[in-house]
CSV table of C-alpha atoms in Angstrom, one decimal:
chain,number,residue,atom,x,y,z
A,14,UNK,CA,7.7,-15.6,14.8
A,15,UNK,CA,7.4,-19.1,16.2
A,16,UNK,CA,4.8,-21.2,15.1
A,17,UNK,CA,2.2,-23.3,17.0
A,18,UNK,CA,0.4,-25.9,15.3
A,19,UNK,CA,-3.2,-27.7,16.8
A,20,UNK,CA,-4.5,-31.2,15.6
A,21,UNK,CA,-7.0,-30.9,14.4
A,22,UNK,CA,-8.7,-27.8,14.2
A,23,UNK,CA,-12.4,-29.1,13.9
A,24,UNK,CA,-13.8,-32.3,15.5
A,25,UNK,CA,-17.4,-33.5,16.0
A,26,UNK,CA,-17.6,-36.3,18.2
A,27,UNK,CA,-20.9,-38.1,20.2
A,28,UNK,CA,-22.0,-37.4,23.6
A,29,UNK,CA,-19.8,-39.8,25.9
A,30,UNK,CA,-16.5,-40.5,23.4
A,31,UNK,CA,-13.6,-38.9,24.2
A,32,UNK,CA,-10.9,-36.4,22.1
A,33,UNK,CA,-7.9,-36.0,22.1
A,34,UNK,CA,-6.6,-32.6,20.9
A,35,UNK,CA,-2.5,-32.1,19.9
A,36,UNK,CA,-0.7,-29.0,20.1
A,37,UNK,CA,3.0,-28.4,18.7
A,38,UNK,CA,5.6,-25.9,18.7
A,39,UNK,CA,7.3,-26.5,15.3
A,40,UNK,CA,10.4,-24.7,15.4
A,41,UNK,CA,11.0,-23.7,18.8
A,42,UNK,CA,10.8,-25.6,22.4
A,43,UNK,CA,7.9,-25.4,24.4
A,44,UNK,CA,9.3,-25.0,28.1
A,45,UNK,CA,5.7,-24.6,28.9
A,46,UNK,CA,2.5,-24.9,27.5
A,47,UNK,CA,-1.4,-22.9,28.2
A,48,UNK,CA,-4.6,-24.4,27.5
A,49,UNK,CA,-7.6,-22.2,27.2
A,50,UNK,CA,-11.3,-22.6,26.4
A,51,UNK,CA,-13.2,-19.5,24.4
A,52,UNK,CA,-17.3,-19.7,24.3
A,53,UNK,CA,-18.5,-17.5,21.6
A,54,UNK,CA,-18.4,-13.8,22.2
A,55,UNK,CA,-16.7,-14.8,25.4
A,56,UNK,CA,-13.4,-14.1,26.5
A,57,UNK,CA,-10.6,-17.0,26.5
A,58,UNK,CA,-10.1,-18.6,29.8
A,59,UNK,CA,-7.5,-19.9,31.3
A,60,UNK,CA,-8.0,-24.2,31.7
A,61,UNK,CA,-4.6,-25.3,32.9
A,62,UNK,CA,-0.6,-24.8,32.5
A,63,UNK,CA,1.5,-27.4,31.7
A,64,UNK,CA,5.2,-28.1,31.9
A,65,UNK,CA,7.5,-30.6,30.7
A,66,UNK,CA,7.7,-33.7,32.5
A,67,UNK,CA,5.9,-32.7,34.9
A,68,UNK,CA,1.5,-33.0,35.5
A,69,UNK,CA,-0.7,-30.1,35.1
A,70,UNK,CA,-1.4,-27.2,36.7
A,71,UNK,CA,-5.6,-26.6,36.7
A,72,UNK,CA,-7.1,-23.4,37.0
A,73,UNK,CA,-10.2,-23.2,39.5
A,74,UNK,CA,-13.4,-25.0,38.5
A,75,UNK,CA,-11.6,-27.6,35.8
A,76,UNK,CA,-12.0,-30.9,36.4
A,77,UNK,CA,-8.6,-32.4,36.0
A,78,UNK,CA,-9.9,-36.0,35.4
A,79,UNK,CA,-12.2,-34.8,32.8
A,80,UNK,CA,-9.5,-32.7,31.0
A,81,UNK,CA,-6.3,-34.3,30.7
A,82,UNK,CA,-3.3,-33.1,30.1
A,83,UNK,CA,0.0,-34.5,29.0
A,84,UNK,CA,3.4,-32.4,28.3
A,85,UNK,CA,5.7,-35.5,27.1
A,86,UNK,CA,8.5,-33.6,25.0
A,87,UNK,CA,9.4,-30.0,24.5
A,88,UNK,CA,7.4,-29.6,21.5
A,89,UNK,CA,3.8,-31.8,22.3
A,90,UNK,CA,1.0,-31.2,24.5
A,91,UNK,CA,-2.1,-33.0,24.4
A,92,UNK,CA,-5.4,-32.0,25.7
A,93,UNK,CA,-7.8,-34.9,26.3
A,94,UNK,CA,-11.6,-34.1,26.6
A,95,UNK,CA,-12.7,-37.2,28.4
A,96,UNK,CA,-16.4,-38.4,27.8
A,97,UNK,CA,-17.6,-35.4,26.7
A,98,UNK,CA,-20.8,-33.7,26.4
A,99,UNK,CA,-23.0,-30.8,24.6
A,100,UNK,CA,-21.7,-28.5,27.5
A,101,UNK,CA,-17.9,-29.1,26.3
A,102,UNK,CA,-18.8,-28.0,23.0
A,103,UNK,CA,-16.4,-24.8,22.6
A,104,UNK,CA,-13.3,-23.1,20.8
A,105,UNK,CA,-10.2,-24.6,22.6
A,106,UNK,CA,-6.6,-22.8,22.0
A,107,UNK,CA,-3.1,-24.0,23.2
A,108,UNK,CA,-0.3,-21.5,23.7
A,109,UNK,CA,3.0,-22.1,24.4
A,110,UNK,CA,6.2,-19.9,25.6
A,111,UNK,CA,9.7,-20.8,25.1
A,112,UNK,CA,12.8,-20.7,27.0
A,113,UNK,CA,13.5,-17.4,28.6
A,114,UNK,CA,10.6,-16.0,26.8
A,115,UNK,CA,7.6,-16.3,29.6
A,116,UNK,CA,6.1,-12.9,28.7
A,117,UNK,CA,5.5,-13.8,25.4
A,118,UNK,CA,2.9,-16.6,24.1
A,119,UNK,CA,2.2,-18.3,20.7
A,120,UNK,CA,-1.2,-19.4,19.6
A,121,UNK,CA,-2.4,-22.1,18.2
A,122,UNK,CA,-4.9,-22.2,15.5
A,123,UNK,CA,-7.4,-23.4,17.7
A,124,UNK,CA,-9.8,-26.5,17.4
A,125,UNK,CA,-13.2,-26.5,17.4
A,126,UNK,CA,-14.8,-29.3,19.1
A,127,UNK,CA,-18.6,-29.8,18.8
A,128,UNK,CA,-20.0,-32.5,20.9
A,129,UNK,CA,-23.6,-34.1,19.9
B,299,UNK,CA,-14.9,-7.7,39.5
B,300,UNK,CA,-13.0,-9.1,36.8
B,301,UNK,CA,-9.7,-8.7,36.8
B,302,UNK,CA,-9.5,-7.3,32.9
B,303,UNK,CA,-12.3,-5.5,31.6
B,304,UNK,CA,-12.8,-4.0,28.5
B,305,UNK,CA,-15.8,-2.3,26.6
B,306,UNK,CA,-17.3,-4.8,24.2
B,307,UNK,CA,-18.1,-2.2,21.6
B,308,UNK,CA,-18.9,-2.7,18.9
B,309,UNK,CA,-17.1,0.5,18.0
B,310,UNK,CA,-18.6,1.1,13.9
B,311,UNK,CA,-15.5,3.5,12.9
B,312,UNK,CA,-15.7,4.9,9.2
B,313,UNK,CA,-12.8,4.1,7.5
B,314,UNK,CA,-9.8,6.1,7.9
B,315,UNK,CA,-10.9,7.9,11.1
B,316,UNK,CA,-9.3,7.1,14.6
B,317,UNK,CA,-10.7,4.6,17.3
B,318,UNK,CA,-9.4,4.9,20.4
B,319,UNK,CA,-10.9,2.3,23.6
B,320,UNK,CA,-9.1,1.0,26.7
B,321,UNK,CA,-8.9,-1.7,29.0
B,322,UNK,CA,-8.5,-1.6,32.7
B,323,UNK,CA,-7.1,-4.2,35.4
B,324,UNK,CA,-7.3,-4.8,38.7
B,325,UNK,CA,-4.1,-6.9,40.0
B,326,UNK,CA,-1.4,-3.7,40.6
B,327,UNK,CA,1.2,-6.1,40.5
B,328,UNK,CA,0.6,-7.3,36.8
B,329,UNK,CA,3.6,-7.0,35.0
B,330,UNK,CA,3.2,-6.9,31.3
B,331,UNK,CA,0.7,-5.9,28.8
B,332,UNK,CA,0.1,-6.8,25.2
B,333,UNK,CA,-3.3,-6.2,22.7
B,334,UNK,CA,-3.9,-9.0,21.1
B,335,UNK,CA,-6.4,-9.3,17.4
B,336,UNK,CA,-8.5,-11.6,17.2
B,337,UNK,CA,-10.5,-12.3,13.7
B,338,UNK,CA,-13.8,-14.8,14.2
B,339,UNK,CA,-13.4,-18.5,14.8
B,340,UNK,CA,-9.8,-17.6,14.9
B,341,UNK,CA,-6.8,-17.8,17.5
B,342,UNK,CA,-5.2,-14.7,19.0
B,343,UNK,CA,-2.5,-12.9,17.6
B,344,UNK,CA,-0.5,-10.5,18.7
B,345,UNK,CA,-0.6,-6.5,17.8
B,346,UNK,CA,1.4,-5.0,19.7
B,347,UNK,CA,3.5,-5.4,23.9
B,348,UNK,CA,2.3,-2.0,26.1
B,349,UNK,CA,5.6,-0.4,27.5
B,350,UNK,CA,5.7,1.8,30.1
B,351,UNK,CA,7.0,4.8,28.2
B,352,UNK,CA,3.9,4.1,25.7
B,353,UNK,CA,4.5,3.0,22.0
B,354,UNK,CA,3.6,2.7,18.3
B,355,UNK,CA,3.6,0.9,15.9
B,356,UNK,CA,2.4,2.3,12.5
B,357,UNK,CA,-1.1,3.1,12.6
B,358,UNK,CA,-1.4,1.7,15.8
B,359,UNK,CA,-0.3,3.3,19.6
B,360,UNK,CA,-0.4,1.9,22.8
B,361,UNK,CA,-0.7,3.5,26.0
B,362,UNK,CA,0.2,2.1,30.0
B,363,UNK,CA,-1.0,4.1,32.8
B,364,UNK,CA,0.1,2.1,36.1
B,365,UNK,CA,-1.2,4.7,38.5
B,366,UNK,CA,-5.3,4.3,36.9
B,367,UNK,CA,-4.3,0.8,35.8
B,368,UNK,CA,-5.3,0.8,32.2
B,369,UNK,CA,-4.0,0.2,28.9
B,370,UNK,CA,-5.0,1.9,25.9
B,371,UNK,CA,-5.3,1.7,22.3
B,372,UNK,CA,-5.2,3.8,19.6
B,373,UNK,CA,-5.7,3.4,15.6
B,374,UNK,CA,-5.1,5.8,13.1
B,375,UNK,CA,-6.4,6.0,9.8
B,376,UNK,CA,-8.6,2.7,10.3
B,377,UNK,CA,-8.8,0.8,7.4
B,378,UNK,CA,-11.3,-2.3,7.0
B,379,UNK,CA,-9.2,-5.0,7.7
B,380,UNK,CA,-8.9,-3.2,10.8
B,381,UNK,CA,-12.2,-5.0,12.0
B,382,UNK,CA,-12.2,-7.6,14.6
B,383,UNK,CA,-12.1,-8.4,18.4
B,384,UNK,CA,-8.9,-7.1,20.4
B,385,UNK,CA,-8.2,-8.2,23.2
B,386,UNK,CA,-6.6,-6.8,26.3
B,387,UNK,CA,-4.1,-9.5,27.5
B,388,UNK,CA,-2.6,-8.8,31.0
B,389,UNK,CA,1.0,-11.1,32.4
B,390,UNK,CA,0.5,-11.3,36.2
B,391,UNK,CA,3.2,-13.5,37.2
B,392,UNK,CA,6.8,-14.7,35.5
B,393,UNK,CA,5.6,-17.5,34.4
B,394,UNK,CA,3.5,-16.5,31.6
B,395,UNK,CA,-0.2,-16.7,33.0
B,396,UNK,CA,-2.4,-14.0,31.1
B,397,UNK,CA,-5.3,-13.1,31.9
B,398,UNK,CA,-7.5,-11.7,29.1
B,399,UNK,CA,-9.8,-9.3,28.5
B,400,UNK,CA,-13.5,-10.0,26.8
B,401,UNK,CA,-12.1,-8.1,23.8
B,402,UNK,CA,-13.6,-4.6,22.3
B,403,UNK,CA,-15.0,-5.1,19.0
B,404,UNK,CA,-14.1,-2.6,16.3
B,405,UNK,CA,-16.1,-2.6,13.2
B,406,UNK,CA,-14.5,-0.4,10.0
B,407,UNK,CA,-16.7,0.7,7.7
B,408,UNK,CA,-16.5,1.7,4.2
């Protein structure tokens, strides 16, 4: 299957920095990219969709300027956690789909961001 | 209401007997269906896609029934690396936005 790669999968940062989180499709291209957020024993949700080229598409309640997103190629997808905090603390997972393939999606191995 | 519910379990299942749990969803106009496993602090990965006509694979069957709108899942012969979180996973749209389930725990036991 096609593989999804996440950089990197464990980061503690201070209240107030900010993190930037990578996610790559290795040997396929990424028409479009998922971002979601899982708090323990929660279910994932859903932050955003992204597309090549073009900007971000939020789901309800996520702050766009605090998460930003960035789909520059095919195969990349950044997730920036801007001036985070204790409450931002979670499990965050890309996901991508490629060409003609929307019904199925690719994990990535998740990072684990802890904020102090 | 959410729009994909599932029973959290945990279902405690001694090895090598059957588990069977489902998940419902509310949008009648969802399109695909898919269980996903999930092992702790780890990403989602696929089992199995739910077709219409139900189907399985191995140990494992998957059943669609659009008029209740719910998806079910079946394992046979549960072994202990059976045990972890799945996850209901429901395609709403043609572009690829899921909406998942708060996953069933199922916990194998020797």
């Amino acid at each position: 299957g096609a593989v999804v790669s996440q950089h990197p999968s464990r980061v503690i940062c201070k209240s107030g920095t900010s993190v930037k989180i990578e996610c790559r499709s290795l040997d396929f291209q990424a028409t479009t990219m998922f971002w979601y957020r899982q708090f323990p024993k929660q279910s994932l949700m859903l932050m955003a969709t992204s597309n090549e080229g073009s900007k971000a598409t939020y789901e309800q309640g996520v702050e766009k300027d605090k998460f930003l997103i960035n789909h520059a190629s095919l195969t990349l997808s950044t997730l920036t956690v801007t001036s985070a905090h204790p409450e931002d603390s979670s499990f965050y997972i890309c996901s991508a789909t490629g060409t003609g393939r929307s019904d199925e999606q690719f994990f990535g191995p998740g990072t684990r961001l802890t904020v102090l | 209401r959410k729009e994909v519910e599932q029973d959290p379990g945990p279902f405690n299942v001694p090895e090598g007997a059957t588990v069977a749990f489902n998940c419902t969803y509310s949008n009648s106009a969802s399109q695909s269906f898919f269980w996903y496993r999930q092992d702790c602090r780890k990403e989602p990965k696929l089992l199995m896609s739910v077709y219409s006509s139900g189907n399985e694979d191995g140990r494992f069957t998957a059943q669609l029934n659009r008029a209740s709108q719910y998806i079910s899942l079946l394992i046979r012969d549960s072994k202990l690396s059976d045990s972890a979180t799945y996850l209901c996973v429901v395609n709403q749209d043609s572009w690829g936005k899921f909406q998942f389930g708060a996953g069933t725990q199922v916990v194998v036991t020797p």
